[in-house]
XYZ file of C-alpha atoms in Angstrom:
106
model
C 0.008 0.044 -0.354
C 3.092 2.503 0.653
C 3.475 2.112 -3.364
C 0.307 2.924 -4.229
C 0.096 6.114 -1.859
C 3.239 7.307 -2.949
C 2.298 6.781 -6.666
C -0.867 9.087 -5.915
C 1.198 11.496 -3.960
C 3.591 11.774 -6.704
C 0.190 12.351 -9.144
C -1.241 14.797 -7.472
C 2.085 16.605 -7.027
C 2.494 16.357 -10.586
C -0.972 17.662 -11.073
C -0.397 20.353 -9.204
C 2.591 21.427 -10.862
C 0.701 20.856 -14.101
C -1.906 23.031 -13.001
C 0.358 25.836 -11.688
C 2.066 25.954 -14.986
C -0.894 26.433 -16.750
C -2.196 29.125 -14.591
C 1.238 31.056 -15.204
C 1.009 30.562 -18.835
C -2.820 31.982 -18.563
C -1.335 34.885 -17.080
C 0.947 34.934 -19.790
C -1.450 35.209 -22.353
C -3.734 37.322 -20.632
C -0.594 40.284 -20.185
C -0.152 39.595 -23.909
C -3.741 40.118 -24.839
C -4.105 43.340 -22.639
C -0.857 44.635 -24.350
C -2.414 43.779 -27.743
C -5.529 45.740 -26.781
C -4.216 48.504 -26.015
C -2.157 48.677 -28.968
C -5.014 48.290 -31.312
C -7.339 50.596 -29.289
C -5.337 53.591 -28.096
C -6.419 55.790 -25.135
C -8.831 58.689 -25.858
C -5.519 60.857 -24.743
C -3.626 59.370 -27.246
C -5.716 59.953 -30.084
C -6.585 63.942 -28.772
C -2.882 64.113 -29.247
C -2.643 62.922 -32.096
C -5.873 64.680 -33.626
C -4.095 68.276 -32.248
C -1.046 67.602 -34.139
C -2.734 66.476 -37.229
C -4.950 70.063 -36.819
C -1.694 71.967 -36.217
C -0.276 70.721 -39.387
C -3.652 71.222 -41.606
C -3.455 75.150 -40.337
C 0.343 75.403 -41.111
C -0.368 73.675 -44.174
C -3.152 76.129 -44.960
C -1.279 79.262 -43.951
C 1.869 78.504 -46.246
C -0.732 77.628 -48.893
C -2.305 81.385 -48.342
C 1.056 82.806 -48.175
C 2.411 81.271 -51.159
C -1.040 82.420 -52.875
C -0.326 85.991 -52.071
C 3.144 85.961 -53.181
C 1.892 84.450 -56.843
C -0.339 86.939 -56.840
C 2.280 89.928 -56.343
C 4.202 88.447 -58.782
C 1.668 88.181 -61.226
C 0.951 91.857 -60.818
C 4.870 92.831 -60.970
C 4.736 90.994 -64.393
C 1.798 92.964 -65.424
C 3.577 95.947 -64.394
C 6.786 95.007 -66.343
C 5.160 94.368 -69.516
C 3.124 97.408 -69.234
C 6.532 99.468 -68.637
C 8.115 97.368 -71.312
C 4.995 98.407 -74.036
C 5.335 101.849 -73.027
C 9.255 101.969 -73.728
C 8.759 100.246 -76.998
C 5.942 102.583 -78.289
C 8.601 105.718 -77.150
C 11.270 104.140 -78.710
C 9.522 103.425 -81.860
C 7.999 107.281 -81.721
C 11.497 108.192 -81.271
C 12.381 106.222 -84.452
C 9.889 107.752 -86.361
C 10.346 111.330 -85.294
C 14.194 110.910 -86.210
C 13.500 109.379 -89.544
C 11.250 112.065 -90.165
C 13.944 115.063 -89.255
C 16.119 113.176 -91.547
C 14.113 113.391 -94.318
C 13.494 117.126 -94.087
Protein backbone atom coordinates (compact mmCIF):
# COMPACT_ATOMS: atom_id res chain seq x y z
CA UNK A 1 0.00 0.00 0.00
CA UNK A 2 2.94 2.27 0.50
CA UNK A 3 3.76 2.24 -3.18
CA UNK A 4 0.18 3.06 -4.08
CA UNK A 5 0.14 6.03 -1.72
CA UNK A 6 3.48 7.28 -3.04
CA UNK A 7 2.24 7.01 -6.61
CA UNK A 8 -0.92 8.90 -5.73
CA UNK A 9 1.08 11.59 -3.95
CA UNK A 10 3.42 11.91 -6.93
CA UNK A 11 0.43 12.08 -9.28
CA UNK A 12 -1.17 14.79 -7.13
CA UNK A 13 2.09 16.77 -7.03
CA UNK A 14 2.52 16.36 -10.77
CA UNK A 15 -1.06 17.46 -11.39
CA UNK A 16 -0.59 20.42 -9.04
CA UNK A 17 2.62 21.44 -10.84
CA UNK A 18 0.90 21.09 -14.20
CA UNK A 19 -2.02 23.21 -12.97
CA UNK A 20 0.38 25.92 -11.73
CA UNK A 21 2.19 25.93 -15.09
CA UNK A 22 -1.12 26.27 -16.92
CA UNK A 23 -2.18 29.12 -14.61
CA UNK A 24 1.12 30.93 -15.25
CA UNK A 25 0.72 30.41 -19.00
CA UNK A 26 -2.82 31.80 -18.74
CA UNK A 27 -1.55 34.91 -16.88
CA UNK A 28 1.11 35.48 -19.56
CA UNK A 29 -1.48 35.06 -22.32
CA UNK A 30 -3.84 37.51 -20.57
CA UNK A 31 -1.04 40.10 -20.26
CA UNK A 32 -0.15 39.66 -23.93
CA UNK A 33 -3.81 40.08 -24.85
CA UNK A 34 -4.05 43.24 -22.74
CA UNK A 35 -0.95 44.68 -24.45
CA UNK A 36 -2.36 43.85 -27.88
CA UNK A 37 -5.74 45.41 -27.06
CA UNK A 38 -3.99 48.56 -25.82
CA UNK A 39 -1.98 48.74 -29.04
CA UNK A 40 -5.02 48.46 -31.31
CA UNK A 41 -7.31 50.59 -29.12
CA UNK A 42 -5.33 53.69 -28.15
CA UNK A 43 -6.50 55.76 -25.23
CA UNK A 44 -8.61 58.87 -25.72
CA UNK A 45 -5.61 60.97 -24.70
CA UNK A 46 -3.45 59.44 -27.43
CA UNK A 47 -6.15 60.03 -30.01
CA UNK A 48 -6.63 63.62 -28.82
CA UNK A 49 -2.90 64.32 -29.06
CA UNK A 50 -2.76 62.83 -32.55
CA UNK A 51 -5.81 64.81 -33.69
CA UNK A 52 -4.30 68.05 -32.35
CA UNK A 53 -1.06 67.32 -34.15
CA UNK A 54 -2.98 66.73 -37.39
CA UNK A 55 -4.98 69.95 -36.85
CA UNK A 56 -1.81 71.97 -36.31
CA UNK A 57 -0.14 70.48 -39.38
CA UNK A 58 -3.24 71.22 -41.45
CA UNK A 59 -3.39 74.82 -40.20
CA UNK A 60 0.30 75.29 -40.95
CA UNK A 61 -0.22 73.89 -44.44
CA UNK A 62 -3.17 76.22 -45.06
CA UNK A 63 -1.17 79.23 -43.84
CA UNK A 64 1.74 78.29 -46.09
CA UNK A 65 -0.61 77.87 -49.05
CA UNK A 66 -2.20 81.26 -48.37
CA UNK A 67 1.23 82.91 -48.19
CA UNK A 68 2.31 81.25 -51.44
CA UNK A 69 -0.89 82.34 -53.18
CA UNK A 70 -0.37 85.91 -51.97
CA UNK A 71 3.21 85.84 -53.24
CA UNK A 72 1.99 84.43 -56.57
CA UNK A 73 -0.51 87.27 -56.92
CA UNK A 74 2.20 89.81 -56.13
CA UNK A 75 4.50 88.28 -58.74
CA UNK A 76 1.73 88.25 -61.34
CA UNK A 77 1.01 91.91 -60.63
CA UNK A 78 4.72 92.76 -60.93
CA UNK A 79 4.91 90.90 -64.23
CA UNK A 80 1.90 92.81 -65.54
CA UNK A 81 3.46 96.13 -64.51
CA UNK A 82 6.75 95.16 -66.17
CA UNK A 83 4.92 94.22 -69.38
CA UNK A 84 3.13 97.57 -69.36
CA UNK A 85 6.42 99.38 -68.78
CA UNK A 86 8.07 97.41 -71.59
CA UNK A 87 5.19 98.27 -73.93
CA UNK A 88 5.51 101.98 -73.04
CA UNK A 89 9.27 101.93 -73.64
CA UNK A 90 8.82 100.16 -76.99
CA UNK A 91 6.17 102.67 -78.00
CA UNK A 92 8.43 105.59 -77.02
CA UNK A 93 11.36 104.04 -78.86
CA UNK A 94 9.29 103.57 -82.02
CA UNK A 95 8.04 107.15 -81.80
CA UNK A 96 11.63 108.39 -81.49
CA UNK A 97 12.65 106.24 -84.43
CA UNK A 98 9.84 107.69 -86.53
CA UNK A 99 10.60 111.21 -85.35
CA UNK A 100 14.29 110.77 -86.06
CA UNK A 101 13.54 109.39 -89.52
CA UNK A 102 11.15 112.23 -90.28
CA UNK A 103 13.79 114.82 -89.29
CA UNK A 104 16.34 113.22 -91.59
CA UNK A 105 13.95 113.45 -94.52
CA UNK A 106 13.58 117.24 -94.20
